Coordinates of C-alpha atoms in Angstrom, one line a residue:
M146 CA 34.5 26.7 148.2
A147 CA 32.3 24.4 146.2
V148 CA 33.0 20.9 146.5
T149 CA 32.3 19.5 142.6
T150 CA 31.7 15.8 141.6
C151 CA 33.4 16.4 138.3
E152 CA 31.3 15.2 136.3
S153 CA 30.6 18.6 134.1
S154 CA 33.1 19.2 130.9
S155 CA 34.6 22.5 133.0
P156 CA 35.2 22.7 136.1
P157 CA 34.2 25.4 138.3
D158 CA 36.5 28.7 138.9
D159 CA 37.8 27.2 142.0
V160 CA 39.2 23.8 140.8
G161 CA 42.3 23.5 138.5
T162 CA 42.6 22.0 135.4
A163 CA 45.2 18.5 134.6
S164 CA 45.9 19.7 131.2
G165 CA 44.4 22.8 130.3
V166 CA 41.5 21.2 128.5
G167 CA 38.6 21.4 131.2
K168 CA 39.3 17.9 132.8
C169 CA 39.5 18.0 136.6
T170 CA 42.8 17.2 138.0
I171 CA 43.0 14.0 140.5
D172 CA 43.2 16.7 143.8
S173 CA 39.7 17.4 143.1
V174 CA 38.5 14.2 142.4
R175 CA 40.3 13.0 145.5
L176 CA 38.6 15.8 147.2
A177 CA 35.2 15.0 145.8
E178 CA 35.5 11.8 146.5
L179 CA 36.8 12.3 149.9
H180 CA 33.7 14.8 150.6
R181 CA 31.5 12.2 149.2
V182 CA 32.6 9.3 151.9
H183 CA 33.4 11.8 155.1
C184 CA 30.9 14.5 154.7
G185 CA 28.1 12.8 156.5
R186 CA 30.5 11.4 159.4
L187 CA 31.9 15.2 159.6
Y188 CA 28.4 16.6 160.1
R189 CA 27.4 13.9 162.5
Y190 CA 30.9 15.1 164.3
F191 CA 29.7 18.9 164.6
A192 CA 26.1 18.0 165.4
R193 CA 27.1 15.9 168.3
H194 CA 29.6 18.3 169.5
G195 CA 27.2 21.1 170.3
A196 CA 27.7 23.1 166.8
R197 CA 24.0 21.4 164.9
Q198 CA 23.0 25.1 163.4
D199 CA 26.7 25.6 162.0
A200 CA 27.8 21.6 161.1
D201 CA 27.0 22.3 157.4
D202 CA 29.7 25.3 157.6
L203 CA 31.6 23.5 159.7
V204 CA 31.9 20.6 157.2
Q205 CA 32.6 22.7 154.2
E206 CA 35.2 24.9 156.4
S207 CA 37.1 21.5 157.0
F208 CA 37.0 20.4 153.3
A209 CA 38.1 24.0 152.4
R210 CA 40.9 24.2 154.7
F211 CA 42.2 20.3 153.3
A212 CA 42.5 21.8 149.6
G213 CA 44.3 24.5 151.3
M214 CA 46.9 22.6 152.6
Q215 CA 47.0 20.7 149.2
A216 CA 47.0 23.4 147.3
T217 CA 50.0 25.0 149.5
N218 CA 51.8 21.6 149.1
P219 CA 51.1 20.3 146.0
G220 CA 53.5 17.3 146.7
K221 CA 52.4 16.3 149.9
Q222 CA 50.4 13.3 150.2
V223 CA 48.2 13.0 153.1
D224 CA 48.1 9.3 154.2
R225 CA 45.3 9.3 156.3
P226 CA 42.4 12.0 154.8
E227 CA 40.2 10.7 157.1
A228 CA 42.4 11.8 160.5
Y229 CA 43.7 14.4 159.2
L230 CA 39.8 15.9 158.3
T231 CA 39.2 14.9 161.8
T232 CA 41.9 16.7 162.9
I233 CA 40.9 19.9 161.0
A234 CA 37.2 19.6 162.6
V235 CA 38.9 19.1 166.0
N236 CA 40.6 22.1 165.8
L237 CA 37.9 23.7 164.2
L238 CA 35.6 23.5 167.3
R239 CA 38.6 24.5 169.4
D240 CA 39.3 27.3 167.7
R241 CA 35.3 28.2 167.9
A242 CA 35.2 27.7 171.7
K243 CA 38.2 30.2 172.3
A244 CA 36.3 32.4 169.9
A245 CA 33.6 32.5 172.2
A246 CA 35.5 33.2 175.3
R247 CA 37.1 35.7 174.1
H248 CA 34.2 37.7 172.7
P249 CA 31.4 36.3 175.2
T250 CA 27.6 37.0 173.6
A251 CA 26.0 39.7 175.3
S252 CA 24.4 38.7 178.6
H253 CA 21.9 42.2 178.5
I254 CA 18.1 41.2 178.9
P255 CA 15.8 43.7 177.6
I256 CA 13.9 44.8 180.7
D257 CA 10.7 44.0 178.8
E258 CA 11.7 40.8 178.6
V259 CA 11.8 39.7 182.1
A260 CA 8.8 38.7 184.0
L261 CA 8.8 40.6 187.4
F262 CA 9.0 38.2 189.9
G263 CA 6.3 40.6 192.8
S264 CA 3.7 39.9 189.7
D265 CA 2.1 36.9 191.1
A266 CA 1.8 37.9 194.9
I267 CA 1.0 34.1 196.0
A268 CA 4.4 33.1 194.0
A269 CA 6.5 35.9 195.6
L270 CA 5.4 34.5 199.4
E271 CA 6.1 31.0 198.4
A272 CA 9.3 31.8 196.7
R273 CA 10.5 33.6 199.4
D274 CA 9.1 31.2 202.2
Q275 CA 11.5 28.1 200.4
L276 CA 14.3 30.7 200.8
E277 CA 13.9 31.1 204.4
R278 CA 13.9 27.4 204.7
L279 CA 17.0 26.8 202.5
Q280 CA 18.9 29.7 204.3
A281 CA 17.8 28.2 208.3
S282 CA 18.7 24.6 206.4
L283 CA 22.0 25.8 205.7
A284 CA 22.3 27.3 208.6
R285 CA 22.0 23.6 210.6
L286 CA 25.2 23.3 208.5
S287 CA 29.0 23.0 210.2
P288 CA 30.5 26.5 208.9
K289 CA 32.9 24.8 207.2
S290 CA 30.5 22.6 205.0
R291 CA 28.2 25.5 204.8
L292 CA 30.9 27.6 203.0
V293 CA 32.1 24.6 200.8
F294 CA 28.4 24.6 199.7
L295 CA 28.4 27.7 198.7
A296 CA 31.7 28.4 197.5
H297 CA 31.1 25.6 195.0
R298 CA 27.1 26.0 194.2
R299 CA 26.8 29.5 194.7
D300 CA 30.7 30.9 193.7
G301 CA 31.1 27.8 190.9
I302 CA 34.5 27.3 192.6
S303 CA 35.7 24.0 191.8
Y304 CA 36.9 21.4 194.6
K305 CA 40.6 21.5 193.9
E306 CA 40.6 25.5 194.8
I307 CA 38.4 25.4 197.7
A308 CA 40.4 22.6 199.1
R309 CA 43.6 24.6 198.2
Q310 CA 41.9 28.1 199.9
E311 CA 40.4 25.7 203.1
G312 CA 43.5 23.6 203.6
L313 CA 41.7 20.5 202.8
S314 CA 41.9 17.7 200.7
E315 CA 40.0 17.1 197.6
K316 CA 38.5 14.1 199.0
G317 CA 37.2 16.2 202.3
V318 CA 35.7 18.6 200.1
E319 CA 34.0 15.9 198.4
K320 CA 32.8 14.5 201.8
R321 CA 31.4 18.0 202.7
M322 CA 30.0 18.6 199.7
S323 CA 28.5 15.3 199.8
K324 CA 26.6 16.2 203.3
A325 CA 25.5 19.3 202.4
I326 CA 23.8 17.8 199.6
A327 CA 22.2 14.9 201.5
H328 CA 21.1 17.9 204.2
V329 CA 19.7 19.9 201.8
S330 CA 18.1 17.4 200.1
R331 CA 16.3 16.2 203.0
A332 CA 15.0 19.6 204.3
R333 CA 13.6 20.7 200.6
A334 CA 11.9 17.1 200.4
A335 CA 10.5 18.3 203.8
F336 CA 9.0 21.7 202.0

């Protein structure tokens, strides 16, 4: 939807007329004013929340939804249009996140784009040496601390879920993680 400033004598096709003589309606004037006032704020909101490349489109979609609401409810006046636009913006980002979760992007990487690990023999040996030291460091942890550390860091399990699975309190999981992280950090510093 194109937002007009209503300066032309004839409005675009998607903006109604007040009396059929080519003047913009109050709603289109109000929408243009809202766009002028809130466009930058919405753009910054979308950019701040990780949608910088799509911010322009999301701003336009916000105003399109606002205009669509007014078109379907012609008698309804929105008391706080800036709050309504913010709600639309929040919902757009929420819808976008849900869609991304339902349809994750392909994680396939062509083999030609993968750097071969063993192409640099010295780097491969150093990496293997570091891995062996890390494994030795983890072996020195208590079995419960090692399990908590690996469950969280390797498997991505939350503290709450680890606590439930292992019969620990969340604070107990946090304490074991802190000790394990400190232990691994000390061991890595010695590398």
